[in-house]
Tab-separated table of C-alpha atoms in Angstrom:
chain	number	residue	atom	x	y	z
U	179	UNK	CA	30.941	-0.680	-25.479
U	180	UNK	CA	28.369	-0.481	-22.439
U	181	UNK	CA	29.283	-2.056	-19.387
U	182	UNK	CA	27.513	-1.666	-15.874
U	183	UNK	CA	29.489	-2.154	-12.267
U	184	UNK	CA	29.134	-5.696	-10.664
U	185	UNK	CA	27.142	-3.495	-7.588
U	186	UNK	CA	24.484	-2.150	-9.839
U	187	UNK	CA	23.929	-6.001	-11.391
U	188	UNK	CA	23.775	-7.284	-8.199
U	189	UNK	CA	20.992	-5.295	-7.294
U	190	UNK	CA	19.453	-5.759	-10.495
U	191	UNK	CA	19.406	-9.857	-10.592
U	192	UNK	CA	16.337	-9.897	-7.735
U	193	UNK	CA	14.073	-8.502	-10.403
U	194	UNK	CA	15.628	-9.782	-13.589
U	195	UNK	CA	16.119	-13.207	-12.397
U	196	UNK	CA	13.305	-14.269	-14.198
U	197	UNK	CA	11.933	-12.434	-16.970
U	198	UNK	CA	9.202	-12.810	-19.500
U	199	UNK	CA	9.486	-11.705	-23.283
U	200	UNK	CA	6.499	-10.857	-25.307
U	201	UNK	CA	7.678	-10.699	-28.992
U	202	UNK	CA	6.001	-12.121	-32.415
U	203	UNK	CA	9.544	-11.280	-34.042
U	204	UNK	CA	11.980	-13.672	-33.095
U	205	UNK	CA	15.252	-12.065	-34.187
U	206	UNK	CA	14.063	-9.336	-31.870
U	207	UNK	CA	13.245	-11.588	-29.184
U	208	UNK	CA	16.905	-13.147	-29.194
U	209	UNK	CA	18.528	-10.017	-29.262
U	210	UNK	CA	16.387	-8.913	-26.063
U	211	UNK	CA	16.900	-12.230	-24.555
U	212	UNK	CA	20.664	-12.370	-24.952
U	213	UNK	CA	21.253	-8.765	-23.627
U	214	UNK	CA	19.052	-9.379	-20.640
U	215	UNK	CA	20.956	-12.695	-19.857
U	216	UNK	CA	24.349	-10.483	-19.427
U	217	UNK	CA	22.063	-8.123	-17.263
U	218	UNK	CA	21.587	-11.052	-14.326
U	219	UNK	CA	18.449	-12.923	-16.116
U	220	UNK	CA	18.515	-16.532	-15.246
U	221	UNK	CA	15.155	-17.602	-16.431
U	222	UNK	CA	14.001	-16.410	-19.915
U	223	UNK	CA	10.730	-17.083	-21.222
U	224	UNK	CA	9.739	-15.690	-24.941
U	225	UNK	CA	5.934	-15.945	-26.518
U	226	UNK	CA	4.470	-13.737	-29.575
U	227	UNK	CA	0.679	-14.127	-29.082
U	228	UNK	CA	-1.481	-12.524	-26.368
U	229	UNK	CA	-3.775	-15.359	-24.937
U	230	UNK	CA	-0.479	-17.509	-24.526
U	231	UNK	CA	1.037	-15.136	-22.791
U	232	UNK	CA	-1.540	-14.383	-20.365
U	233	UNK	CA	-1.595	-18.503	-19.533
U	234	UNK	CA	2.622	-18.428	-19.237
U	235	UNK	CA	2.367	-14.915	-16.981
U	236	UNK	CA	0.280	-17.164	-14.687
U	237	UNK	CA	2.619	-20.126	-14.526
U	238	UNK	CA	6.102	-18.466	-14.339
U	239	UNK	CA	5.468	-15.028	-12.301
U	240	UNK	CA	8.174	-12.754	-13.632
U	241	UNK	CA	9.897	-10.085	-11.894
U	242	UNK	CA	9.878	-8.239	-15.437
U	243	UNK	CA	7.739	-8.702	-18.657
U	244	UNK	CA	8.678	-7.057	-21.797
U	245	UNK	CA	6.508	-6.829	-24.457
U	246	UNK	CA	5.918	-5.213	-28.519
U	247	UNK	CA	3.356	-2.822	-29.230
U	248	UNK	CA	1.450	-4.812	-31.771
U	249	UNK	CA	1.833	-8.224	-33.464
U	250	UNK	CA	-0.570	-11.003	-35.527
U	251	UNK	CA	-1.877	-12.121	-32.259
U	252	UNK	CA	-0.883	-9.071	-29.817
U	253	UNK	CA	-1.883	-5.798	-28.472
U	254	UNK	CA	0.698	-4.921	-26.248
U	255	UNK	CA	-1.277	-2.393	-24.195
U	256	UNK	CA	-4.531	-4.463	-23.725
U	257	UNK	CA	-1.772	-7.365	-22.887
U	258	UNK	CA	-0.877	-4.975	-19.896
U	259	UNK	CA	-4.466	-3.539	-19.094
U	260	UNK	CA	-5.235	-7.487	-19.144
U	261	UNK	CA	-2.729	-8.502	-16.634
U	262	UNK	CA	-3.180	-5.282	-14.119
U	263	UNK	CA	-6.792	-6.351	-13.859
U	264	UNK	CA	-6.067	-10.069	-12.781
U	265	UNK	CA	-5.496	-11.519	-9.625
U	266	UNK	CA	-2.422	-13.181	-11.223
U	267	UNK	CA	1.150	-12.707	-8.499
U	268	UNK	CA	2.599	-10.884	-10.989
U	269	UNK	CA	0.025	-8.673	-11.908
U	270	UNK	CA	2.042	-5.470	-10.437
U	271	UNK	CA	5.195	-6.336	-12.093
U	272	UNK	CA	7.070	-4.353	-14.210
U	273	UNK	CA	5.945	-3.356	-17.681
U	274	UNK	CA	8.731	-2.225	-20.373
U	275	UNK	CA	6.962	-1.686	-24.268
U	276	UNK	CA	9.995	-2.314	-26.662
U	277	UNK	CA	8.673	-1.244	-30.070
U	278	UNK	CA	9.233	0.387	-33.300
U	279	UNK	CA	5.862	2.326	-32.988
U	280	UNK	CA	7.245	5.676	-31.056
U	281	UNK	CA	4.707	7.925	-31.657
U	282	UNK	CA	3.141	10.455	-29.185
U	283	UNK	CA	0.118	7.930	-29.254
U	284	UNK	CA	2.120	4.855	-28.821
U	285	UNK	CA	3.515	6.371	-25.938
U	286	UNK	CA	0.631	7.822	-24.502
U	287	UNK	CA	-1.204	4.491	-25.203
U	288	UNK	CA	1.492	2.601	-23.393
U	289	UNK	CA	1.296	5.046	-20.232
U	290	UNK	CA	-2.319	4.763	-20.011
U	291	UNK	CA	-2.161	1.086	-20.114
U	292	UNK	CA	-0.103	0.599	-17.200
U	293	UNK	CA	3.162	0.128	-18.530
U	294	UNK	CA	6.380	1.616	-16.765
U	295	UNK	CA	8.886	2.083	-19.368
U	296	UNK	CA	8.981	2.544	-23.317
U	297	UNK	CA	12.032	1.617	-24.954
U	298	UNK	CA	12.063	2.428	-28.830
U	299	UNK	CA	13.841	-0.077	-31.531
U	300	UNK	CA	16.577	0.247	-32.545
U	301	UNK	CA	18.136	0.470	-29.169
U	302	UNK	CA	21.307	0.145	-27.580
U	303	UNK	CA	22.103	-1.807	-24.557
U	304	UNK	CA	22.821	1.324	-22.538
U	305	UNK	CA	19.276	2.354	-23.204
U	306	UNK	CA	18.042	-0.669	-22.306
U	307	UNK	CA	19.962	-0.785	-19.030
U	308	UNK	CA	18.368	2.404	-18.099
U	309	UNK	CA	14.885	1.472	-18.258
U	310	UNK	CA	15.598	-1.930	-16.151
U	311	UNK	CA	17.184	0.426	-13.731
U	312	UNK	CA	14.379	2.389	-13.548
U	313	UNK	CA	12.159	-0.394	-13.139
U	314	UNK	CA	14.174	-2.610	-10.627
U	315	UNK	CA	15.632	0.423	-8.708
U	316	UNK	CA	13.283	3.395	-8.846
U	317	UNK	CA	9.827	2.414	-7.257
U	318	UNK	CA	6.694	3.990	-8.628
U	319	UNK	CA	3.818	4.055	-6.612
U	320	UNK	CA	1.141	1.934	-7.044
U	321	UNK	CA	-2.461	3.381	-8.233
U	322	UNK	CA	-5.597	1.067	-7.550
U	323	UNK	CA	-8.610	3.105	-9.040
U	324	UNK	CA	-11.284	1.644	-11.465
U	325	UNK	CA	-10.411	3.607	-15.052
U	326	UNK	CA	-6.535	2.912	-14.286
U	327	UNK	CA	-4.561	0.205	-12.887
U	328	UNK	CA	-1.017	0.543	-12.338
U	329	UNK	CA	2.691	2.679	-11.853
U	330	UNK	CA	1.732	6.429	-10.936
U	331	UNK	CA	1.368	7.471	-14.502
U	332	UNK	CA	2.617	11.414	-13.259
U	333	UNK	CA	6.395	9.883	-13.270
U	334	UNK	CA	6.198	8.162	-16.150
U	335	UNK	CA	10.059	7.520	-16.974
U	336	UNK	CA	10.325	7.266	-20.601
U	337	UNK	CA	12.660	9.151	-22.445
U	338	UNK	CA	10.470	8.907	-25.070
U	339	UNK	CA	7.466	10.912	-23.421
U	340	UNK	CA	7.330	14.854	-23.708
U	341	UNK	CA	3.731	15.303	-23.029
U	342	UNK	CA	2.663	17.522	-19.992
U	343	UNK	CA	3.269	16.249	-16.476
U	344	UNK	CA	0.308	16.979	-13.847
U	345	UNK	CA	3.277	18.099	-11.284
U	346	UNK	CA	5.100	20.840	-10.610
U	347	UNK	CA	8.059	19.110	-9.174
U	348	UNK	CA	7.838	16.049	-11.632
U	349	UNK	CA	10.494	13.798	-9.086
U	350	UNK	CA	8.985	15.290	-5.812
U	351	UNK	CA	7.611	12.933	-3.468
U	352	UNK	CA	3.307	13.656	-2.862
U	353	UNK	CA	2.352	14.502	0.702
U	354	UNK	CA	0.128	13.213	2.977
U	355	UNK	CA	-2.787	15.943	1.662
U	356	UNK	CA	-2.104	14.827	-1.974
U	357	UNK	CA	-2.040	10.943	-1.155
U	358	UNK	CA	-5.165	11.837	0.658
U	359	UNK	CA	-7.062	14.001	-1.820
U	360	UNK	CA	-6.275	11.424	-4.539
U	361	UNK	CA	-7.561	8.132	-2.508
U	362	UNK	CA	-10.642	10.021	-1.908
U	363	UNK	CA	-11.353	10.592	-5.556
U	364	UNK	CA	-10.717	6.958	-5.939
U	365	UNK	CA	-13.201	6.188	-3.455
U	366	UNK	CA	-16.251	8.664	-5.551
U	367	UNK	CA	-14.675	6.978	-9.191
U	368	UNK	CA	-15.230	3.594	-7.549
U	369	UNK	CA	-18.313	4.082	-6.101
U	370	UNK	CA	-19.793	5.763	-9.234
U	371	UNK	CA	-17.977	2.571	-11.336
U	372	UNK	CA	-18.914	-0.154	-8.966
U	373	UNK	CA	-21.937	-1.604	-11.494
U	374	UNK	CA	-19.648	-1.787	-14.367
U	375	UNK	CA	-16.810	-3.393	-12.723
U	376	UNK	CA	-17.728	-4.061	-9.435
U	377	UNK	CA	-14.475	-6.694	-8.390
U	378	UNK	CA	-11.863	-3.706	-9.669
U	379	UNK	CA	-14.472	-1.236	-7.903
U	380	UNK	CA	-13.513	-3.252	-4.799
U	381	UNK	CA	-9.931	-4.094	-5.084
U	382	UNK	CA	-9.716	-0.225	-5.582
U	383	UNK	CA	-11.585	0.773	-2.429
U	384	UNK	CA	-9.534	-1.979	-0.523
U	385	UNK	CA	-6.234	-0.019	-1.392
U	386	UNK	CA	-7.811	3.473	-0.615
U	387	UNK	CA	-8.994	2.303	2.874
U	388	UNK	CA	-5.407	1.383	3.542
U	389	UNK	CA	-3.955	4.374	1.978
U	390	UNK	CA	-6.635	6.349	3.830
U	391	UNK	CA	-5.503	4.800	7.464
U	392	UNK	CA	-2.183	5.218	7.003
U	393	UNK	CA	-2.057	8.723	5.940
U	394	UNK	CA	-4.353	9.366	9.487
U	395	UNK	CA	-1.932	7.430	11.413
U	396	UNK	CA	0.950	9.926	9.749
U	397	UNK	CA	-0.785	12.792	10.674
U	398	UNK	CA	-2.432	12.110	13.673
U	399	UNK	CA	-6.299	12.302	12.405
U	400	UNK	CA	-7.523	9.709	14.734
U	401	UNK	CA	-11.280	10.717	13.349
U	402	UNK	CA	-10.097	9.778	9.989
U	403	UNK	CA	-7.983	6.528	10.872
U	404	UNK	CA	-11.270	4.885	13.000
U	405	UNK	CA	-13.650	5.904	9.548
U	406	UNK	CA	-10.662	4.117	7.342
U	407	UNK	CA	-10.503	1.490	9.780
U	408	UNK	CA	-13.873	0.672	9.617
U	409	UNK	CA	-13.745	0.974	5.831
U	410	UNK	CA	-11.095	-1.497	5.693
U	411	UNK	CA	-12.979	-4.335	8.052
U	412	UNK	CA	-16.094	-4.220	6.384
U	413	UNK	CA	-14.073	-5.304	3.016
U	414	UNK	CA	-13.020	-7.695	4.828
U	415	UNK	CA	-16.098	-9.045	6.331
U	416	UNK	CA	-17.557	-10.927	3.648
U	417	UNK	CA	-19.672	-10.260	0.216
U	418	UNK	CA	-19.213	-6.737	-0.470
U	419	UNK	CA	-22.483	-5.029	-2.191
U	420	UNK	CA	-22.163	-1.460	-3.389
U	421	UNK	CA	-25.311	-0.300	-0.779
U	422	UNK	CA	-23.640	-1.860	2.012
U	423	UNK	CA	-20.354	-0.257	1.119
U	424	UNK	CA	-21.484	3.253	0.841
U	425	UNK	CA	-22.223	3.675	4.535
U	426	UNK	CA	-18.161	3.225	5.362
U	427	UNK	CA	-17.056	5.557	2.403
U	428	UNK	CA	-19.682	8.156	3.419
U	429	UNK	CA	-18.636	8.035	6.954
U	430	UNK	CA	-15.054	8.727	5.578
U	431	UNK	CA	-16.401	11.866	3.124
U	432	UNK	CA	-18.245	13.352	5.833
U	433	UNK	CA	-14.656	14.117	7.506
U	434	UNK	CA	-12.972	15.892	4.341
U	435	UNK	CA	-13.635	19.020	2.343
U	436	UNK	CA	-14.513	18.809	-0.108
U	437	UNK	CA	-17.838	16.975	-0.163
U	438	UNK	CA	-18.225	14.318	-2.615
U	439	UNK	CA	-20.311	15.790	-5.004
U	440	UNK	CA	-16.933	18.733	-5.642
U	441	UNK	CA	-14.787	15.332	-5.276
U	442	UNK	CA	-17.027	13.384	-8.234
U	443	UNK	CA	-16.667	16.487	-10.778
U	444	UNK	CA	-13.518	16.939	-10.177
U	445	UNK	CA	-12.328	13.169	-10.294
């Protein structure tokens, strides 16, 4: 019979306090409910379609959201894409897929949409505890591009996924060079994107200029920390257009190697 330490729960119940449950089944939903009560959850709230969900995310803010793959009224994974892309408080919260559907595609699917964990049915508590762990415990960063929103999908902690990592050291913590190489290529995907999605476009650039000017304050690039700087108050100056952008990002690309052009193919 599983049974976790009262320490572990206790750091747990911050996250699971309140917890929303996205299930059309509602045997399953019960069973998921119940467990998650003895795991610290004070506040449980269960729906089974997609556009009701999205209104209750709004209203309750959960420190956790669990949802299925697929349902009558549900995609799981544009569920998640959906609620990355919002300006809703709980829009960075984390995302555990408890499904039936384990293939390589579901998983893969459920990576690239922004979800943390994938938990396959039938489970047992113990696995469940593991991926609430993971979630509550073991911080991801966060990625703010335009083609992906969410958890750094190169530590990707489900047991279920065996596809290739895009690391050497799959746990290892990135530098300052590979924080900075990858807000850069944010920066050219954004810039390229900024037509077809121009408020993610921004929201992504915001992060980068902050990633950007805290890497140069790390490493003592003062060149680079002024450029991110400036990056950083012009979104915050009022209406952003992508012209009037470009003149902050290309003072920033002018400092790095390589140029933008190298950056944009290999983005």
């Amino acid at each position: 019979m599983f049974t976790a330490d009262a320490r572990t729960l206790s750091r747990l119940e911050p996250a699971v306090r309140r917890i929303v449950i996205v299930e059309p089944n509602a045997a399953s939903a019960r069973l998921l409910s119940d467990i998650m009560k003895g795991l610290g959850a004070r506040e449980v709230y269960t729906e089974s379609d997609e556009e009701r969900a999205l209104e209750l995310l709004r209203d309750v803010e959960p420190g956790v959201i669990f949802t299925e793959r697929s349902g009558e009224a549900l995609n799981g994974e544009t569920l998640t894409r959906r609620v990355r892309r919002s300006s809703m408080s709980c829009r960075m919260a984390p995302v555990i897929m408890v499904t039936g559907e384990a293939t390589a595609a579901a998983i893969k699917g459920a990576r690239d949409a922004g979800v943390h964990e994938f938990l396959r049915k039938p489970y047992t508590t113990g696995d469940l505890f593991k991926r609430v762990e993971n979630v509550a415990l073991k911080s991801r960063p966060w990625v703010e591009a335009v083609g992906y929103v969410g958890p750094d999908r190169r530590r990707f902690n489900s047991g279920e996924y065996s596809g290739a990592r895009k690391r050497r050291a799959d746990g290892s913590t990135d530098g300052p060079v590979d924080v900075k190489d990858q807000a850069l290529r944010i920066l050219v995907a954004a810039m390229s994107q900024f037509d077809q999605d121009p408020a993610q476009a921004m929201r992504a650039i915001r992060q980068q200029a902050q990633t950007l000017k805290t890497v140069a304050v790390k490493t003592g690039d003062a060149k680079l920390a002024i450029a991110a700087g400036g990056l950083e108050a012009f979104m915050g100056a009022g209406t952003v257009t992508k012209g009037g952008v470009a003149q902050p990002i290309g003072a920033i690309m002018a400092l790095v190697q390589p140029a933008p052009a190298q950056m944009a193919r290999a983005s």
